[in-house]
Coordinates of C-alpha atoms in Angstrom, one line a residue:
N1 CA 41.0 -40.4 -1.7
G2 CA 37.6 -39.4 0.0
I3 CA 38.6 -36.0 0.4
H4 CA 39.9 -35.1 -3.0
Q5 CA 36.4 -36.2 -4.1
Y6 CA 34.9 -34.0 -1.5
D7 CA 37.2 -30.8 -3.0
L8 CA 36.2 -32.3 -6.9
V9 CA 32.4 -32.0 -5.9
A10 CA 32.5 -28.4 -3.7
N11 CA 34.8 -27.5 -6.7
S12 CA 32.6 -28.2 -9.0
A13 CA 29.5 -27.0 -7.2
V14 CA 30.9 -23.8 -6.9
L15 CA 30.9 -23.1 -10.9
A16 CA 27.5 -24.6 -11.3
A17 CA 26.2 -22.0 -8.7
A18 CA 28.1 -19.1 -10.4
A19 CA 26.5 -20.6 -13.8
L20 CA 22.9 -20.6 -12.1
V21 CA 23.6 -17.3 -10.4
G22 CA 25.0 -16.0 -13.7
W23 CA 21.8 -16.7 -15.8
S24 CA 19.2 -16.5 -13.4
G25 CA 19.9 -13.5 -11.3
S26 CA 19.0 -15.4 -8.3
L27 CA 21.8 -15.8 -5.4
W28 CA 19.3 -19.1 -3.9
P29 CA 21.6 -21.3 -5.8
D30 CA 25.1 -19.6 -4.3
L31 CA 23.4 -19.9 -0.8
L32 CA 22.5 -23.2 -1.5
V33 CA 26.3 -24.9 -2.3
G34 CA 28.0 -22.4 0.7
V35 CA 25.1 -24.7 3.1
V36 CA 25.8 -27.8 1.7
I37 CA 29.8 -27.2 1.6
A38 CA 30.2 -25.6 5.3
G39 CA 27.6 -29.0 6.1
L40 CA 30.0 -31.1 4.5
F41 CA 33.4 -28.9 5.9
L42 CA 31.1 -29.8 9.9
R43 CA 31.4 -33.8 8.9
T44 CA 34.3 -33.9 8.2
A45 CA 36.0 -31.7 11.2
Q46 CA 33.4 -33.7 13.3
G47 CA 35.2 -36.9 11.9
V48 CA 38.6 -35.7 12.9
L49 CA 37.5 -34.4 16.2
N50 CA 35.9 -37.7 17.0
E51 CA 39.6 -39.3 15.7
A52 CA 41.9 -36.9 17.8
V53 CA 39.8 -37.5 20.5
S54 CA 40.3 -41.3 20.6
E55 CA 44.1 -41.4 20.0
L56 CA 44.0 -38.9 23.0
A57 CA 42.4 -41.8 25.4
D58 CA 44.4 -44.6 24.0
A59 CA 46.7 -42.4 24.6
R60 CA 46.1 -42.1 28.3
P61 CA 47.8 -44.5 30.9
N62 CA 45.0 -46.8 32.6
P63 CA 45.2 -46.1 36.6
G64 CA 47.4 -49.2 38.3
E65 CA 49.3 -49.6 35.3
G66 CA 52.7 -49.5 35.0
R67 CA 54.2 -50.1 38.6

C-alpha cells in the first residue's frame, strides 16, 4: 500500500537524519527530512481533499432531476 510505503520511507529518513545529526553535529539533515516529510504530507492531503470535493460534487443532485 502506498501509505505504508510513505511511512516506511519517512521513518527511515528520520532515523538516518538522527544519525547524521549525531555524527555531524549539524541540524541540517533534520531540517531537510522535516521539509520533505511535510511536502509528502501536503501532497497526500491535497489528494484526499480533491477526492472529497469530487465525491461531494457527484453526490449533489443535478438541477431538474427527480421531477
